[in-house]
CSV table of C-alpha atoms and ligand atoms in Angstrom, one decimal:
chain,number,residue,atom,x,y,z
A,411,MET,CA,-18.4,-203.3,-101.0
A,412,ASN,CA,-21.0,-204.9,-99.3
A,413,THR,CA,-22.8,-205.6,-102.4
A,414,SER,CA,-26.7,-207.1,-101.9
A,415,ILE,CA,-28.5,-208.7,-104.7
A,416,THR,CA,-31.8,-207.8,-103.7
A,417,THR,CA,-35.6,-207.2,-104.3
A,418,ASP,CA,-35.9,-204.6,-101.9
A,419,LEU,CA,-37.3,-201.6,-103.9
A,420,GLU,CA,-37.0,-198.7,-101.1
A,421,LYS,CA,-33.6,-199.7,-100.3
A,422,CYS,CA,-32.6,-199.2,-104.0
A,423,ARG,CA,-34.6,-196.1,-104.4
A,424,ASN,CA,-32.6,-194.8,-101.7
A,425,LEU,CA,-29.4,-195.4,-103.1
A,426,LEU,CA,-30.3,-194.1,-106.4
A,427,LYS,CA,-31.5,-190.9,-104.2
A,428,GLU,CA,-28.2,-190.7,-102.7
A,429,GLY,CA,-26.4,-190.3,-106.3
A,430,GLN,CA,-25.2,-194.1,-106.1
A,431,LEU,CA,-25.3,-196.9,-108.9
A,432,ILE,CA,-27.7,-200.1,-108.8
A,433,ALA,CA,-28.3,-202.7,-111.2
A,434,ILE,CA,-31.8,-202.9,-112.6
A,435,PRO,CA,-33.4,-206.0,-114.5
A,436,THR,CA,-35.6,-204.8,-117.3
A,437,GLU,CA,-37.0,-207.5,-120.0
A,438,THR,CA,-34.2,-206.9,-122.2
A,439,VAL,CA,-30.9,-206.9,-120.4
A,440,TYR,CA,-29.9,-205.9,-117.0
A,441,GLY,CA,-29.0,-202.3,-116.9
A,442,LEU,CA,-26.5,-200.0,-114.8
A,443,ALA,CA,-28.6,-197.2,-113.7
A,444,ALA,CA,-28.1,-193.9,-112.1
A,445,ASN,CA,-30.4,-190.5,-111.7
A,446,ALA,CA,-30.6,-189.4,-114.9
A,447,LEU,CA,-30.6,-185.8,-113.9
A,448,ASP,CA,-27.4,-186.2,-111.9
A,449,SER,CA,-24.8,-185.4,-113.8
A,450,LYS,CA,-22.1,-186.7,-111.4
A,451,ALA,CA,-24.1,-189.8,-110.8
A,452,VAL,CA,-24.1,-190.3,-114.7
A,453,LYS,CA,-20.3,-189.8,-114.9
A,454,ARG,CA,-20.0,-192.5,-113.0
A,455,ILE,CA,-21.8,-195.2,-115.0
A,456,PHE,CA,-19.4,-194.2,-117.9
A,457,GLU,CA,-16.2,-194.9,-115.4
A,458,MET,CA,-17.7,-197.8,-114.2
A,459,LYS,CA,-18.3,-199.5,-117.6
A,460,GLY,CA,-15.2,-197.9,-119.1
A,461,ARG,CA,-17.1,-196.9,-121.6
A,462,PRO,CA,-15.7,-193.8,-124.1
A,463,SER,CA,-17.8,-191.3,-123.2
A,464,PHE,CA,-19.0,-190.1,-126.5
A,465,ASN,CA,-21.3,-193.3,-126.6
A,466,PRO,CA,-24.4,-191.8,-125.4
A,467,LEU,CA,-26.7,-193.5,-122.8
A,468,ILE,CA,-30.8,-194.4,-122.7
A,469,VAL,CA,-33.1,-192.6,-120.2
A,470,HIS,CA,-35.7,-194.9,-118.9
A,471,ILE,CA,-39.3,-193.8,-118.2
A,472,HIS,CA,-42.3,-195.6,-116.6
A,473,GLN,CA,-45.3,-193.1,-118.2
A,474,MET,CA,-45.8,-191.8,-121.4
A,475,GLU,CA,-46.2,-188.0,-120.1
A,476,GLN,CA,-42.3,-187.9,-119.3
A,477,LEU,CA,-41.7,-188.3,-123.0
A,478,PRO,CA,-42.1,-184.7,-124.0
A,479,ILE,CA,-40.4,-183.6,-120.8
A,480,LEU,CA,-37.1,-185.1,-121.9
A,481,ALA,CA,-37.7,-185.1,-125.9
A,482,LYS,CA,-38.8,-182.2,-128.0
A,483,ASP,CA,-40.4,-181.9,-131.8
A,484,ILE,CA,-41.4,-185.8,-131.4
A,485,PRO,CA,-43.0,-187.0,-134.6
A,486,LYS,CA,-46.3,-188.6,-135.0
A,487,LYS,CA,-44.4,-192.1,-136.1
A,488,ALA,CA,-42.5,-192.1,-132.8
A,489,TYR,CA,-45.9,-192.0,-130.8
A,490,ASP,CA,-47.3,-194.3,-133.1
A,491,LEU,CA,-44.2,-196.9,-132.0
A,492,ALA,CA,-44.3,-195.9,-128.3
A,493,GLU,CA,-48.2,-196.8,-128.3
A,494,ALA,CA,-47.8,-200.1,-130.2
A,495,PHE,CA,-44.6,-201.3,-128.0
A,496,TRP,CA,-44.4,-199.5,-124.8
A,497,PRO,CA,-43.7,-200.6,-122.4
A,498,GLY,CA,-41.1,-203.0,-124.4
A,499,SER,CA,-38.0,-203.3,-126.1
A,500,LEU,CA,-38.0,-200.0,-128.0
A,501,THR,CA,-35.8,-197.3,-127.8
A,502,LEU,CA,-36.6,-194.0,-129.6
A,503,ILE,CA,-34.0,-191.2,-130.5
A,504,LEU,CA,-35.3,-187.9,-130.2
A,505,PRO,CA,-34.1,-184.1,-130.1
A,506,LYS,CA,-33.4,-183.7,-126.7
A,507,GLN,CA,-34.9,-180.9,-124.1
A,508,ASP,CA,-32.6,-179.0,-122.0
A,509,ILE,CA,-33.2,-181.0,-119.1
A,510,VAL,CA,-31.2,-183.9,-120.4
A,511,PRO,CA,-27.6,-183.3,-119.2
A,512,GLU,CA,-25.2,-183.2,-122.2
A,513,ILE,CA,-23.2,-186.1,-120.4
A,514,ILE,CA,-26.3,-188.6,-121.2
A,515,THR,CA,-26.0,-187.6,-125.2
A,516,GLY,CA,-22.5,-187.8,-125.4
A,517,GLY,CA,-22.6,-184.3,-126.7
A,518,LYS,CA,-25.2,-184.8,-129.0
A,519,SER,CA,-28.7,-183.1,-129.6
A,520,THR,CA,-30.7,-186.3,-129.3
A,521,VAL,CA,-31.8,-188.6,-126.4
A,522,GLY,CA,-32.6,-192.2,-126.3
A,523,VAL,CA,-35.9,-193.1,-124.4
A,524,ARG,CA,-37.3,-196.2,-123.5
A,525,MET,CA,-39.8,-197.5,-121.2
A,526,PRO,CA,-39.2,-201.0,-120.1
A,527,ASN,CA,-41.5,-203.5,-119.2
A,528,HIS,CA,-40.4,-205.1,-116.3
A,529,PRO,CA,-43.0,-205.1,-113.5
A,530,LEU,CA,-40.3,-204.4,-110.5
A,531,THR,CA,-38.5,-201.8,-112.2
A,532,GLN,CA,-41.5,-200.2,-113.1
A,533,GLU,CA,-42.1,-200.1,-109.6
A,534,LEU,CA,-39.3,-198.8,-108.8
A,535,LEU,CA,-39.5,-196.1,-111.0
A,536,LYS,CA,-43.2,-195.1,-109.9
A,537,GLY,CA,-41.8,-194.2,-106.7
A,538,LEU,CA,-38.9,-192.1,-108.0
A,539,PRO,CA,-38.8,-188.5,-108.8
A,540,PHE,CA,-36.3,-188.9,-111.8
A,541,PRO,CA,-35.6,-191.3,-114.6
A,542,LEU,CA,-33.1,-193.4,-114.8
A,543,ALA,CA,-30.1,-193.4,-117.5
A,544,ALA,CA,-28.9,-197.1,-118.0
A,545,PRO,CA,-26.7,-198.7,-120.4
A,546,SER,CA,-26.5,-202.4,-120.3
A,547,ALA,CA,-24.9,-203.8,-117.1
A,548,ASN,CA,-21.4,-205.3,-118.7
A,549,PRO,CA,-17.8,-203.5,-119.2
A,550,PHE,CA,-17.7,-201.7,-122.5
A,551,THR,CA,-17.5,-204.8,-125.6
A,552,ARG,CA,-18.4,-207.7,-123.4
A,553,VAL,CA,-21.7,-209.9,-123.4
A,554,SER,CA,-24.5,-208.0,-121.8
A,555,PRO,CA,-25.9,-209.8,-118.5
A,556,THR,CA,-29.4,-211.3,-118.6
A,557,SER,CA,-29.4,-212.2,-115.0
A,558,ALA,CA,-28.5,-210.7,-111.4
A,559,GLN,CA,-25.5,-213.0,-111.3
A,560,HIS,CA,-24.2,-212.0,-114.7
A,561,VAL,CA,-23.9,-208.6,-113.0
A,562,TRP,CA,-22.3,-210.0,-109.8
A,563,ASP,CA,-19.7,-211.7,-111.8
A,564,TYR,CA,-18.7,-208.7,-113.8
A,565,PHE,CA,-19.4,-205.9,-110.9
A,566,GLY,CA,-20.1,-207.6,-107.8
A,567,ASP,CA,-17.9,-205.8,-105.5
A,568,ARG,CA,-18.2,-202.3,-106.9
A,569,ILE,CA,-22.2,-201.5,-106.8
A,570,PRO,CA,-24.0,-201.5,-103.3
A,571,ALA,CA,-26.9,-203.4,-104.9
A,572,ILE,CA,-28.4,-205.3,-107.6
A,573,LEU,CA,-32.3,-205.5,-107.9
A,574,ASP,CA,-33.0,-209.1,-108.7
A,575,GLY,CA,-36.2,-209.3,-111.4
A,576,GLY,CA,-34.9,-212.9,-112.1
A,577,PRO,CA,-33.5,-214.0,-116.0
A,578,CYS,CA,-34.5,-211.2,-118.5
A,579,GLN,CA,-37.6,-212.8,-121.0
A,580,VAL,CA,-36.4,-210.9,-124.2
A,581,GLY,CA,-32.7,-211.3,-123.7
A,582,LEU,CA,-31.7,-209.2,-126.4
A,583,GLU,CA,-30.9,-205.4,-126.0
A,584,SER,CA,-33.7,-203.2,-127.3
A,585,THR,CA,-34.4,-202.0,-131.0
A,586,ILE,CA,-33.6,-198.5,-131.5
A,587,ILE,CA,-35.2,-196.2,-133.8
A,588,GLY,CA,-34.5,-192.3,-134.7
A,589,PHE,CA,-35.5,-190.3,-137.2
A,590,GLU,CA,-34.6,-188.0,-140.3
A,591,GLY,CA,-37.5,-185.6,-140.5
A,592,ASP,CA,-40.2,-188.1,-140.3
A,593,THR,CA,-38.1,-191.0,-141.3
A,594,PRO,CA,-37.6,-193.5,-139.2
A,595,ILE,CA,-34.2,-195.1,-139.4
A,596,LEU,CA,-33.2,-198.6,-137.7
A,597,TYR,CA,-30.1,-197.9,-135.5
A,598,ARG,CA,-29.8,-201.3,-133.5
A,599,LYS,CA,-31.4,-204.3,-134.4
A,600,GLY,CA,-33.1,-205.9,-131.0
A,601,GLY,CA,-35.9,-207.6,-129.1
A,602,ILE,CA,-38.4,-206.1,-131.4
A,603,PRO,CA,-38.1,-207.4,-134.8
A,604,ARG,CA,-37.8,-204.8,-137.4
A,605,GLU,CA,-41.0,-206.3,-139.5
A,606,ALA,CA,-43.1,-205.8,-136.6
A,607,ILE,CA,-41.8,-202.2,-136.3
A,608,GLU,CA,-42.5,-201.8,-140.3
A,609,ALA,CA,-45.8,-202.7,-139.9
A,610,VAL,CA,-46.9,-199.9,-137.8
A,611,VAL,CA,-44.5,-197.0,-139.4
A,612,GLY,CA,-43.8,-198.9,-143.2
A,613,GLU,CA,-40.2,-199.3,-144.5
A,614,LEU,CA,-37.4,-198.6,-142.2
A,615,ARG,CA,-34.0,-197.2,-143.4
A,616,VAL,CA,-31.0,-198.6,-142.0
A,617,SER,CA,-28.5,-196.5,-140.4
A,618,THR,CA,-25.6,-195.6,-142.7
A,619,GLU,CA,-23.5,-194.1,-140.0
A,620,ASN,CA,-23.5,-197.4,-138.0
A,621,GLU,CA,-21.2,-200.5,-137.8
A,622,THR,CA,-17.8,-198.8,-137.3
A,623,SER,CA,-18.5,-195.1,-137.0
A,624,PRO,CA,-18.0,-193.4,-133.7
A,625,GLU,CA,-21.1,-191.1,-134.8
A,626,ALA,CA,-23.2,-194.1,-134.0
A,627,PRO,CA,-21.7,-195.8,-131.0
A,628,GLY,CA,-24.9,-198.2,-130.7
A,629,MET,CA,-23.3,-200.2,-133.3
A,630,LEU,CA,-19.7,-200.4,-132.8
A,631,LEU,CA,-18.5,-203.6,-134.4
A,632,LYS,CA,-16.7,-205.1,-131.5
A,633,HIS,CA,-19.3,-205.7,-128.8
A,634,TYR,CA,-21.3,-208.4,-127.2
A,635,SER,CA,-17.9,-210.3,-127.1
A,636,PRO,CA,-17.0,-213.7,-125.0
A,637,ARG,CA,-13.4,-213.7,-124.2
A,638,THR,CA,-13.4,-217.2,-126.3
A,639,PRO,CA,-12.6,-216.5,-129.9
A,640,LEU,CA,-16.3,-217.1,-131.6
A,641,ILE,CA,-17.2,-218.1,-135.1
A,642,VAL,CA,-20.5,-217.8,-137.2
A,643,CYS,CA,-21.1,-221.0,-139.4
A,644,ASP,CA,-23.7,-222.0,-141.6
A,645,ASP,CA,-22.5,-225.7,-141.2
A,646,ILE,CA,-20.9,-226.6,-137.6
A,647,ARG,CA,-20.1,-230.0,-138.6
A,648,GLU,CA,-18.2,-229.0,-141.0
A,649,ALA,CA,-16.4,-226.2,-139.0
A,650,LEU,CA,-15.8,-229.0,-136.1
A,651,LYS,CA,-14.0,-230.9,-138.5
A,652,GLN,CA,-11.7,-228.3,-139.6
A,653,HIS,CA,-10.6,-227.4,-136.0
A,654,SER,CA,-10.6,-230.9,-134.6
A,655,HIS,CA,-7.5,-230.6,-132.5
A,656,LYS,CA,-9.4,-227.7,-130.3
A,657,ARG,CA,-11.7,-227.8,-127.4
A,658,ILE,CA,-15.0,-226.7,-128.7
A,659,GLY,CA,-18.0,-225.2,-127.7
A,660,VAL,CA,-21.2,-225.4,-129.9
A,661,LEU,CA,-24.1,-222.9,-129.7
A,662,SER,CA,-27.1,-224.5,-131.9
A,663,PHE,CA,-30.3,-223.2,-132.2
A,664,PHE,CA,-32.1,-226.7,-132.0
A,665,GLN,CA,-29.9,-229.7,-133.1
A,666,GLU,CA,-27.5,-231.8,-130.6
A,667,ASP,CA,-25.9,-234.2,-132.3
A,668,PHE,CA,-22.1,-233.0,-132.3
A,669,PRO,CA,-20.3,-235.6,-130.9
A,670,SER,CA,-17.0,-234.4,-131.4
A,671,ALA,CA,-17.6,-231.0,-129.6
A,672,THR,CA,-16.7,-230.6,-125.9
A,673,LYS,CA,-19.7,-228.8,-124.8
A,674,VAL,CA,-23.0,-227.8,-126.7
A,675,ILE,CA,-25.7,-225.5,-125.7
A,676,ILE,CA,-29.2,-225.5,-127.7
A,677,LEU,CA,-31.0,-222.4,-127.5
A,678,SER,CA,-34.2,-223.7,-128.1
A,679,LYS,CA,-35.3,-227.7,-128.6
A,680,ASN,CA,-38.5,-226.3,-129.9
A,681,LYS,CA,-37.1,-224.0,-132.3
A,682,MET,CA,-39.0,-221.2,-130.8
A,683,MET,CA,-37.0,-218.0,-131.8
A,684,GLU,CA,-38.0,-216.1,-128.7
A,685,GLU,CA,-36.9,-219.0,-126.4
A,686,ALA,CA,-33.5,-219.0,-128.6
A,687,ALA,CA,-33.0,-215.0,-127.9
A,688,MET,CA,-34.0,-215.2,-124.5
A,689,SER,CA,-31.2,-217.8,-124.0
A,690,LEU,CA,-28.4,-216.6,-126.2
A,691,PHE,CA,-26.6,-214.3,-124.0
A,692,GLU,CA,-26.7,-216.6,-121.1
A,693,ALA,CA,-25.1,-219.4,-123.3
A,694,LEU,CA,-22.5,-217.2,-124.3
A,695,HIS,CA,-21.5,-216.3,-120.7
A,696,THR,CA,-21.8,-220.5,-119.9
A,697,LEU,CA,-19.7,-221.2,-123.0
A,698,ASP,CA,-17.1,-218.6,-122.1
A,699,ALA,CA,-16.6,-220.0,-118.6
A,700,SER,CA,-16.1,-223.4,-119.6
A,701,GLY,CA,-12.3,-223.2,-121.0
A,702,LEU,CA,-12.9,-223.5,-124.5
A,703,ASP,CA,-10.4,-222.8,-127.3
A,704,LEU,CA,-13.4,-222.0,-129.6
A,705,ILE,CA,-17.1,-221.6,-129.9
A,706,LEU,CA,-19.0,-222.0,-133.3
A,707,ALA,CA,-22.0,-220.2,-133.2
A,708,GLU,CA,-25.0,-221.4,-135.8
A,709,ARG,CA,-26.1,-218.6,-138.1
A,710,PHE,CA,-30.1,-218.1,-137.9
A,711,ARG,CA,-31.9,-217.4,-140.8
A,712,GLU,CA,-32.2,-213.7,-141.5
A,713,LYS,CA,-35.7,-213.0,-140.6
A,714,GLY,CA,-37.4,-211.5,-137.6
A,715,LEU,CA,-35.6,-212.1,-134.2
A,716,GLY,CA,-33.3,-214.5,-136.0
A,717,SER,CA,-31.6,-211.2,-137.8
A,718,SER,CA,-31.2,-209.6,-134.5
A,719,ILE,CA,-29.6,-212.7,-133.0
A,720,ASN,CA,-27.2,-213.1,-136.1
A,721,ASP,CA,-26.5,-209.3,-135.4
A,722,ARG,CA,-25.2,-210.1,-131.9
A,723,LEU,CA,-23.5,-213.1,-132.9
A,724,PHE,CA,-21.5,-211.2,-135.8
A,725,ARG,CA,-20.5,-208.7,-133.3
A,726,ALA,CA,-19.2,-211.3,-130.7
A,727,GLN,CA,-17.1,-212.9,-133.5
A,728,ASN,CA,-14.9,-209.9,-133.9
B,1556,LIG,O1,-32.3,-202.7,-123.9
B,1556,LIG,C1,-31.7,-201.8,-123.9
B,1556,LIG,O2,-31.8,-201.1,-124.7
B,1556,LIG,C2,-31.1,-202.1,-122.7
B,1556,LIG,C3,-31.5,-201.9,-121.4
B,1556,LIG,C4,-30.7,-201.7,-120.1
B,1556,LIG,O3,-32.3,-200.6,-121.5
B,1556,LIG,N1,-29.7,-200.6,-122.6
B,1556,LIG,C5,-28.8,-200.9,-123.6
B,1556,LIG,O4,-28.0,-199.5,-123.6
B,1556,LIG,O5,-28.8,-201.6,-124.2
B,1556,LIG,P1,-26.9,-199.7,-124.0
B,1556,LIG,O6,-26.1,-198.3,-123.6
B,1556,LIG,O7,-25.8,-200.7,-123.8
B,1556,LIG,O8,-26.8,-199.5,-125.5
B,1556,LIG,C6,-27.9,-198.1,-126.1
B,1556,LIG,C7,-26.9,-197.8,-127.2
B,1556,LIG,C8,-25.7,-197.1,-127.4
B,1556,LIG,O9,-24.8,-198.1,-127.4
B,1556,LIG,C9,-25.8,-196.0,-127.6
B,1556,LIG,O10,-24.7,-195.5,-128.8
B,1556,LIG,C10,-27.1,-195.9,-128.3
B,1556,LIG,O11,-28.2,-196.7,-127.7
B,1556,LIG,N2,-27.9,-194.6,-128.3
B,1556,LIG,C11,-28.3,-194.0,-127.1
B,1556,LIG,N3,-28.5,-192.7,-127.0
B,1556,LIG,C12,-28.1,-192.4,-128.6
B,1556,LIG,C13,-28.2,-191.2,-129.2
B,1556,LIG,N4,-28.8,-190.0,-128.8
B,1556,LIG,N5,-27.6,-191.1,-130.5
B,1556,LIG,C14,-27.7,-192.4,-131.2
B,1556,LIG,N6,-27.4,-193.6,-130.4
B,1556,LIG,C15,-27.7,-193.3,-129.1
B,1557,LIG,MG1,-24.7,-202.2,-124.2
């Protein structure tokens, strides 16, 4: 296929109206998008990703008025969160309206909705008569793409267009919040720290059906995985000694002095958590393409975005 990496919004809209898939930039990661109201187009997303059909997709909107069209029985706390964080890296899981095709929700009675904060994709959505269903634009279980090039590397000749919005500024997938009655539940840690959400709606319960249960596929344990084995460690120097006969890549927060490593990537020289999150998947893509035997990744402090980064690192380890 003649794939183009493009900024031509009109071309992208026309492809989507024809029922085709394209990749779109968001502030979190790139998505593999289709008309959310077209079951046939949405089915092709699952096929392209090799994703099991029980694993539901997020629907992307650009204005608040679209929320009650897609979801019903919306708790006040959901509106509070939407007002605080949209457009942004927050997905709300809410009871679905009939208009949302079953294929999107994997047969569930709920739908995930998000308003992404990326100017190009907002512009794209504004000119479309339908919202966009989009999972991260990576094959099932692989590392999410944070640049047009990453998407190209995965799907280059299989989709007609990749809308190029530059590198993703948040770099971690959205934080996912659902509800039991009025109680907010954390389904996936992500680009908005748990603490920021709790400042708006009070203490979150963490979904117990996460991690390994197919009931909550967003939290499948093996996920975000490079092909190269990865170990999360507290003491990288010690781990380097233990694996001294191997070609090792180090993924470090800010330290750079690891003489026995084959390759070292620093996530943020200035010790900025936002920068570390933004650089994480790019670093995993690079290390994975560097012919290494093993990646040693430094564990972050379990706080704020550090907790979301750790979540991705632990899944990458499996
Ligand atoms: O930042 C993001 O959320 C990115 C960008 C493209 O928006 N999207 C993304 O989609 O990460 P995806 O499909 O890779 O991950 C969304 C997760 C899925 O693993 C799915 O299980 C969960 O959200 N999810 C979606 N709808 C759900 C629902 N109704 N109930 C429970 N989990 C749901
Ligand atoms: Mg994903």
